Tab-separated table of C-alpha atoms in Angstrom:
chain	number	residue	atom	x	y	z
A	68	UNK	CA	-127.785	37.154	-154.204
A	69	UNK	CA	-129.736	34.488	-152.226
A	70	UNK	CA	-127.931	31.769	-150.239
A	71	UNK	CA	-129.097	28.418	-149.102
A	72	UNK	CA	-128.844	25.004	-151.144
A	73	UNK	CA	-130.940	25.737	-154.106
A	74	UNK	CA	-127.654	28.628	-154.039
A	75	UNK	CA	-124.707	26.357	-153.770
A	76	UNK	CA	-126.787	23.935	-156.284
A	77	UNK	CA	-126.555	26.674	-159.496
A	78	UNK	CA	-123.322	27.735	-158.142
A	79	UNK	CA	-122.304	24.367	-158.404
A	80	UNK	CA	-123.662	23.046	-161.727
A	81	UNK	CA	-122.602	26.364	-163.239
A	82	UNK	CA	-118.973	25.746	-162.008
A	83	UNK	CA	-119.536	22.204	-163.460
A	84	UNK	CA	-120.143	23.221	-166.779
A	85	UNK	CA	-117.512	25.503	-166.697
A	86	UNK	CA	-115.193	22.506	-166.543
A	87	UNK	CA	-116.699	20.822	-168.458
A	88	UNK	CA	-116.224	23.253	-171.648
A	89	UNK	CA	-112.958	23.789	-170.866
A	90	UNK	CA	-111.946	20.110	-170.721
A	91	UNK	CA	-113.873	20.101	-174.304
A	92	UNK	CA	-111.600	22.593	-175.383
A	93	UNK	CA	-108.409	21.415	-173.982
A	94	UNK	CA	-109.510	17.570	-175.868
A	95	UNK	CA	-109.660	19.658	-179.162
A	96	UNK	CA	-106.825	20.850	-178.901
A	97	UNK	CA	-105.148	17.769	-178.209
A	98	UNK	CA	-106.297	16.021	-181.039
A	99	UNK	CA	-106.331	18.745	-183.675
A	100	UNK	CA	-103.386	20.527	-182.140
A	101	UNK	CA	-105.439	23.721	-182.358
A	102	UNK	CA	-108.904	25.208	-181.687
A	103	UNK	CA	-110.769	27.865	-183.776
A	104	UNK	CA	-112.231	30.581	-182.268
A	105	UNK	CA	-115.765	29.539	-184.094
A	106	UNK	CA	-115.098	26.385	-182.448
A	107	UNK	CA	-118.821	25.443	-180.912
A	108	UNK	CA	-116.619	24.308	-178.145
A	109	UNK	CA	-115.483	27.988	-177.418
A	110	UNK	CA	-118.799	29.172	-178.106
A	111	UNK	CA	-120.385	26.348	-175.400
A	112	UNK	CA	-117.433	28.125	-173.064
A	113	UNK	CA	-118.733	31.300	-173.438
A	114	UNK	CA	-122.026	30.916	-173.269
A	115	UNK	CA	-121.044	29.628	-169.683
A	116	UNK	CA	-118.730	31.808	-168.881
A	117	UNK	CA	-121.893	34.104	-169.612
A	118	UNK	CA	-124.333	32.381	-167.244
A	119	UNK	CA	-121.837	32.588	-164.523
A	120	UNK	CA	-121.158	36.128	-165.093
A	121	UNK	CA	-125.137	36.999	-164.868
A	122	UNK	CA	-125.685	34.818	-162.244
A	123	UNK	CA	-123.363	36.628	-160.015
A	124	UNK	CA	-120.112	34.497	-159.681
A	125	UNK	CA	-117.839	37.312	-160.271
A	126	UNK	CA	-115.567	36.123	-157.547
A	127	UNK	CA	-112.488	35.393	-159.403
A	128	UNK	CA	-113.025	36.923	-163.061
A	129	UNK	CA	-109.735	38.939	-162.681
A	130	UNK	CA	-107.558	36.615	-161.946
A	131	UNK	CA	-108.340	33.809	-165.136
A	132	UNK	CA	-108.265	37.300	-167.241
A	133	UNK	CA	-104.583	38.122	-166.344
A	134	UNK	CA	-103.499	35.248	-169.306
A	135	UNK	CA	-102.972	36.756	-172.555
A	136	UNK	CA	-104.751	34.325	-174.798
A	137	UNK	CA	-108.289	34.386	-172.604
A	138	UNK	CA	-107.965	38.052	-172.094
A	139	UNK	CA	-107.768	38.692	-176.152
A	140	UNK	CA	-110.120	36.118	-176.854
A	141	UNK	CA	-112.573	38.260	-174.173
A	142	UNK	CA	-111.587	41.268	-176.586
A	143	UNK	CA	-112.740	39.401	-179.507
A	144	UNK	CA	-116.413	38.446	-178.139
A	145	UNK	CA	-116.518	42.013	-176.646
A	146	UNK	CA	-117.082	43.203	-180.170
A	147	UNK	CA	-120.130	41.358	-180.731
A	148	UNK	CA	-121.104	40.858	-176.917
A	149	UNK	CA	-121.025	44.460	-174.654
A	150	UNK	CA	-120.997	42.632	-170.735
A	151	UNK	CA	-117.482	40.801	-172.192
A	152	UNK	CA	-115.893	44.306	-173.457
A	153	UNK	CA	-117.185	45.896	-170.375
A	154	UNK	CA	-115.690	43.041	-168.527
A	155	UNK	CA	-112.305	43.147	-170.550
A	156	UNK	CA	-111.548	47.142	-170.333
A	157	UNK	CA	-112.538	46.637	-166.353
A	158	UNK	CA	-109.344	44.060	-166.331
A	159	UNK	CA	-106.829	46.182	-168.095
A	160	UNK	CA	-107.831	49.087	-165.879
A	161	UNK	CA	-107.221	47.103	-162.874
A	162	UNK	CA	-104.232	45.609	-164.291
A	163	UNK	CA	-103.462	49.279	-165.416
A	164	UNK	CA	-103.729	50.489	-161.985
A	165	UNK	CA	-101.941	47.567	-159.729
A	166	UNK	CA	-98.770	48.046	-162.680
A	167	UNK	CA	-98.762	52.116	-161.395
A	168	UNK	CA	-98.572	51.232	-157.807
């Protein structure tokens, strides 16, 4: 991965937009008191949770994954989208693993 500003920049505005989906989502839910999973706000998430993933900020994917509801709803993309049910068996085998030591 390259580094310099033009670096931090994407890093940056993809972290942004991040947040920004998930404050979507979180509003949703506070004035529906629930979000559907065809929700274009959980699509919009996902679609920049992808970005992140294939621009390389990997970082930290295990430990968001380790919650229960974002780890099934990876399982529930994964069946239409590979990199997320590559991504989600990858978690449970590390969770897997750390729970046998």
């Amino acid at each position: 991965m390259a580094s310099g500003p033009a670096e931090a920049d994407t890093r940056q505005r993809l972290l942004r937009t991040v947040k920004k989906e998930v404050k979507q989502i979180m509003e949703e839910a506070v004035t529906r008191k629930f979000v559907h999973e065809d929700s274009s706000h959980i699509i919009s998430f996902c679609a920049a949770v992808e970005a992140c993933v294939l621009h390389g900020l990997r970082r930290r994917a295990a430990g968001f994954l380790c919650y229960n509801e974002i780890a099934a709803l990876f399982m529930k993309v994964g069946k239409n989208f590979p990199p997320a049910e590559e991504l989600s068996h990858k978690v449970q085998d590390l969770e897997q693993l750390i729970e046998s030591t």
